[in-house]
Amino acid sequence: IAKHDIEWRWVKGHAGNAQNERVDQLATAARENLTGYVRSSVPASSLISSKTVNASLEVALRVSVGKAGKAGGWALRIAPTGSGSPQTHTGYVKNTTAQRIELLAVLEALDRIDEGEAVRVFCPSDYVYNGMNDWISGWKKRSWKNSAGKPVKHDDLWKRLSAADAARTIEWARPKKDEALARGLDGLAA
């Protein structure tokens, strides 16, 4: 394959569209893999979480939702990192979206974990991962407005998540390391 230069341009009007955001994430990951250039100083292959904590608990989450405005389900597993048995919980929400149910699932997990605990949460998607590691600080500075000056979608849940995060030491991790912990959750969330 011949090496070539790629010029990336941001196109106004596409930000905030879920499909366009996902395409951007995939294109960015592909560019980082091809070129070795990563915006942060950490290589993309090792970018699993924003910070590492000595977690006493790990949380895996899965969600399932049909079209926006339809019902959806979630499943979560909370497991001690040492000895002990994991706990599995499930739930169902009417009239939801994929993003909203992801936030609800994370909140359901954190509601079951004592304040002050150190926990590793394997985010169900880039939405939650990026939200907690990157976006939320800007939203707070802008009084819960996004970079375009519009209200943050699902700010009611993001505010609750921010409070839950402040009450615990949380490592927000990508889900690629949770396969064993998450085994069987997809079927329970459906």
Short mmCIF file of C-alpha atoms in Angstrom, two decimals:
data_model
loop_
_atom_site.label_atom_id
_atom_site.label_comp_id
_atom_site.label_asym_id
_atom_site.label_seq_id
_atom_site.Cartn_x
_atom_site.Cartn_y
_atom_site.Cartn_z
CA ILE A 1 0.00 0.00 0.00
CA ALA A 2 1.40 3.38 -0.96
CA LYS A 3 1.77 5.93 1.78
CA HIS A 4 -0.19 9.14 1.26
CA ASP A 5 -1.20 12.26 3.16
CA ILE A 6 -4.72 12.75 4.41
CA GLU A 7 -6.15 16.14 5.23
CA TRP A 8 -8.93 16.17 7.84
CA ARG A 9 -11.44 18.99 7.93
CA TRP A 10 -14.22 19.64 10.39
CA VAL A 11 -17.53 20.28 8.63
CA LYS A 12 -19.89 22.54 10.51
CA GLY A 13 -23.37 21.13 11.01
CA HIS A 14 -22.42 17.53 11.60
CA ALA A 15 -21.49 17.74 15.29
CA GLY A 16 -24.04 16.21 17.61
CA ASN A 17 -25.52 13.83 15.03
CA ALA A 18 -25.08 10.34 16.54
CA GLN A 19 -24.23 8.65 13.25
CA ASN A 20 -21.77 11.36 12.25
CA GLU A 21 -20.15 11.30 15.68
CA ARG A 22 -19.70 7.52 15.39
CA VAL A 23 -18.22 7.84 11.89
CA ASP A 24 -15.84 10.46 13.25
CA GLN A 25 -14.79 8.10 16.07
CA LEU A 26 -14.17 5.26 13.63
CA ALA A 27 -12.26 7.49 11.20
CA THR A 28 -10.14 8.91 14.00
CA ALA A 29 -9.30 5.42 15.29
CA ALA A 30 -8.43 4.25 11.77
CA ARG A 31 -6.23 7.31 11.20
CA GLU A 32 -4.45 6.74 14.51
CA ASN A 33 -3.85 3.08 13.65
CA LEU A 34 -2.57 3.88 10.16
CA THR A 35 -0.41 6.87 10.97
CA GLY A 36 0.56 6.20 14.56
CA TYR A 37 -0.42 9.80 15.34
CA VAL A 38 -2.64 10.14 18.38
CA ARG A 39 -3.89 13.47 19.70
CA SER A 40 -2.97 12.56 23.25
CA SER A 41 0.51 11.43 24.27
CA VAL A 42 -0.77 7.90 24.92
CA PRO A 43 -0.84 5.44 21.98
CA ALA A 44 -4.37 4.50 20.89
CA SER A 45 -3.68 0.81 21.53
CA SER A 46 -3.09 1.46 25.22
CA LEU A 47 -5.78 4.12 25.74
CA ILE A 48 -8.16 2.12 27.89
CA SER A 49 -9.01 4.59 30.64
CA SER A 50 -8.35 8.16 31.62
CA LYS A 51 -6.89 7.27 35.00
CA THR A 52 -6.00 4.11 36.83
CA VAL A 53 -7.33 3.46 40.30
CA ASN A 54 -6.79 0.64 42.73
CA ALA A 55 -10.37 -0.51 42.29
CA SER A 56 -12.07 -2.76 44.80
CA LEU A 57 -14.99 -3.29 42.40
CA GLU A 58 -15.45 -3.58 38.64
CA VAL A 59 -18.65 -2.90 36.74
CA ALA A 60 -19.65 -4.22 33.32
CA LEU A 61 -22.78 -2.93 31.57
CA ARG A 62 -24.80 -3.81 28.51
CA VAL A 63 -27.90 -2.15 27.09
CA SER A 64 -30.40 -2.98 24.38
CA VAL A 65 -32.91 -0.62 22.81
CA GLY A 66 -34.95 -0.62 19.64
CA LYS A 67 -35.73 2.58 17.80
CA ALA A 68 -35.64 5.84 19.72
CA GLY A 69 -38.73 6.24 21.85
CA LYS A 70 -39.16 2.51 22.31
CA ALA A 71 -38.49 0.34 25.35
CA GLY A 72 -35.01 -0.78 26.27
CA GLY A 73 -33.28 -3.02 28.75
CA TRP A 74 -30.03 -2.94 30.69
CA ALA A 75 -27.94 -5.49 32.51
CA LEU A 76 -25.01 -4.88 34.81
CA ARG A 77 -22.57 -6.90 36.82
CA ILE A 78 -20.66 -5.63 39.85
CA ALA A 79 -17.74 -7.82 40.85
CA PRO A 80 -15.14 -7.46 43.58
CA THR A 81 -11.59 -7.40 42.25
CA GLY A 82 -10.53 -9.75 45.06
CA SER A 83 -12.57 -12.60 46.44
CA GLY A 84 -16.33 -12.54 46.52
CA SER A 85 -19.26 -13.20 44.26
CA PRO A 86 -20.39 -10.85 41.51
CA GLN A 87 -23.88 -9.34 41.59
CA THR A 88 -25.96 -9.17 38.42
CA HIS A 89 -28.90 -6.78 38.03
CA THR A 90 -31.27 -6.06 35.17
CA GLY A 91 -33.89 -3.47 34.36
CA TYR A 92 -36.31 -2.22 31.75
CA VAL A 93 -37.25 1.31 30.67
CA LYS A 94 -40.18 2.42 28.52
CA ASN A 95 -39.77 5.21 25.97
CA THR A 96 -36.00 5.62 25.94
CA THR A 97 -33.06 6.10 23.62
CA ALA A 98 -29.76 4.23 23.44
CA GLN A 99 -27.86 7.13 25.01
CA ARG A 100 -30.37 7.67 27.79
CA ILE A 101 -30.51 4.00 28.78
CA GLU A 102 -26.70 3.82 28.84
CA LEU A 103 -26.62 6.66 31.36
CA LEU A 104 -29.42 5.05 33.38
CA ALA A 105 -27.54 1.74 33.48
CA VAL A 106 -24.38 3.42 34.79
CA LEU A 107 -26.42 5.26 37.43
CA GLU A 108 -28.12 2.01 38.46
CA ALA A 109 -24.69 0.45 38.98
CA LEU A 110 -23.30 3.38 40.97
CA ASP A 111 -26.43 3.54 43.12
CA ARG A 112 -25.49 0.03 44.30
CA ILE A 113 -21.93 1.03 45.22
CA ASP A 114 -21.13 2.83 48.46
CA GLU A 115 -19.81 6.36 48.34
CA GLY A 116 -16.05 6.47 48.81
CA GLU A 117 -15.46 3.17 46.98
CA ALA A 118 -12.81 2.86 44.29
CA VAL A 119 -14.44 1.35 41.21
CA ARG A 120 -13.58 0.62 37.58
CA VAL A 121 -16.57 1.14 35.28
CA PHE A 122 -16.29 -0.45 31.85
CA CYS A 123 -18.35 2.03 29.84
CA PRO A 124 -20.99 0.54 27.57
CA SER A 125 -20.00 2.91 24.76
CA ASP A 126 -17.79 5.76 23.66
CA TYR A 127 -20.67 8.08 24.60
CA VAL A 128 -20.31 7.41 28.32
CA TYR A 129 -16.52 7.04 28.16
CA ASN A 130 -15.97 10.33 26.32
CA GLY A 131 -18.66 12.07 28.33
CA MET A 132 -17.02 11.29 31.67
CA ASN A 133 -13.40 11.61 30.55
CA ASP A 134 -13.57 14.55 28.14
CA TRP A 135 -16.85 16.39 27.66
CA ILE A 136 -18.30 16.81 31.15
CA SER A 137 -15.72 19.33 32.38
CA GLY A 138 -16.52 21.64 29.44
CA TRP A 139 -20.25 21.22 29.94
CA LYS A 140 -19.92 22.26 33.58
CA LYS A 141 -17.82 25.32 32.66
CA ARG A 142 -20.46 26.32 30.12
CA SER A 143 -23.39 25.80 32.55
CA TRP A 144 -24.39 22.51 30.93
CA LYS A 145 -24.23 23.77 27.38
CA ASN A 146 -22.38 21.94 24.61
CA SER A 147 -19.66 23.52 22.48
CA ALA A 148 -22.35 24.88 20.13
CA GLY A 149 -24.03 26.66 23.05
CA LYS A 150 -27.04 24.35 23.10
CA PRO A 151 -28.26 22.49 26.20
CA VAL A 152 -26.54 19.14 26.78
CA LYS A 153 -28.85 16.26 25.90
CA HIS A 154 -29.85 14.22 28.95
CA ASP A 155 -28.32 16.80 31.28
CA ASP A 156 -30.57 15.54 34.09
CA LEU A 157 -28.73 12.20 33.97
CA TRP A 158 -25.28 13.69 33.34
CA LYS A 159 -25.69 15.88 36.44
CA ARG A 160 -26.61 12.84 38.53
CA LEU A 161 -23.65 10.97 37.06
CA SER A 162 -21.33 13.86 37.87
CA ALA A 163 -22.47 13.80 41.50
CA ALA A 164 -22.06 10.02 41.70
CA ASP A 165 -18.58 10.33 40.20
CA ALA A 166 -17.58 12.99 42.75
CA ALA A 167 -18.65 10.70 45.62
CA ARG A 168 -16.47 7.79 44.47
CA THR A 169 -13.04 7.20 42.94
CA ILE A 170 -13.95 5.99 39.46
CA GLU A 171 -11.83 4.78 36.58
CA TRP A 172 -13.90 5.18 33.43
CA ALA A 173 -12.59 2.42 31.16
CA ARG A 174 -13.31 1.30 27.63
CA PRO A 175 -15.20 -2.00 27.44
CA LYS A 176 -12.53 -3.93 25.52
CA LYS A 177 -11.14 -5.47 28.72
CA ASP A 178 -14.44 -6.59 30.26
CA GLU A 179 -15.25 -9.67 28.17
CA ALA A 180 -15.17 -12.18 31.05
CA LEU A 181 -17.02 -9.89 33.45
CA ALA A 182 -19.69 -9.06 30.87
CA ARG A 183 -20.28 -12.62 29.70
CA GLY A 184 -24.04 -13.21 29.35
CA LEU A 185 -25.09 -9.60 29.93
CA ASP A 186 -26.07 -8.97 26.29
CA GLY A 187 -28.80 -11.61 26.54
CA LEU A 188 -30.03 -10.25 29.86
CA ALA A 189 -30.26 -6.69 28.52
CA ALA A 190 -32.32 -7.71 25.49
#
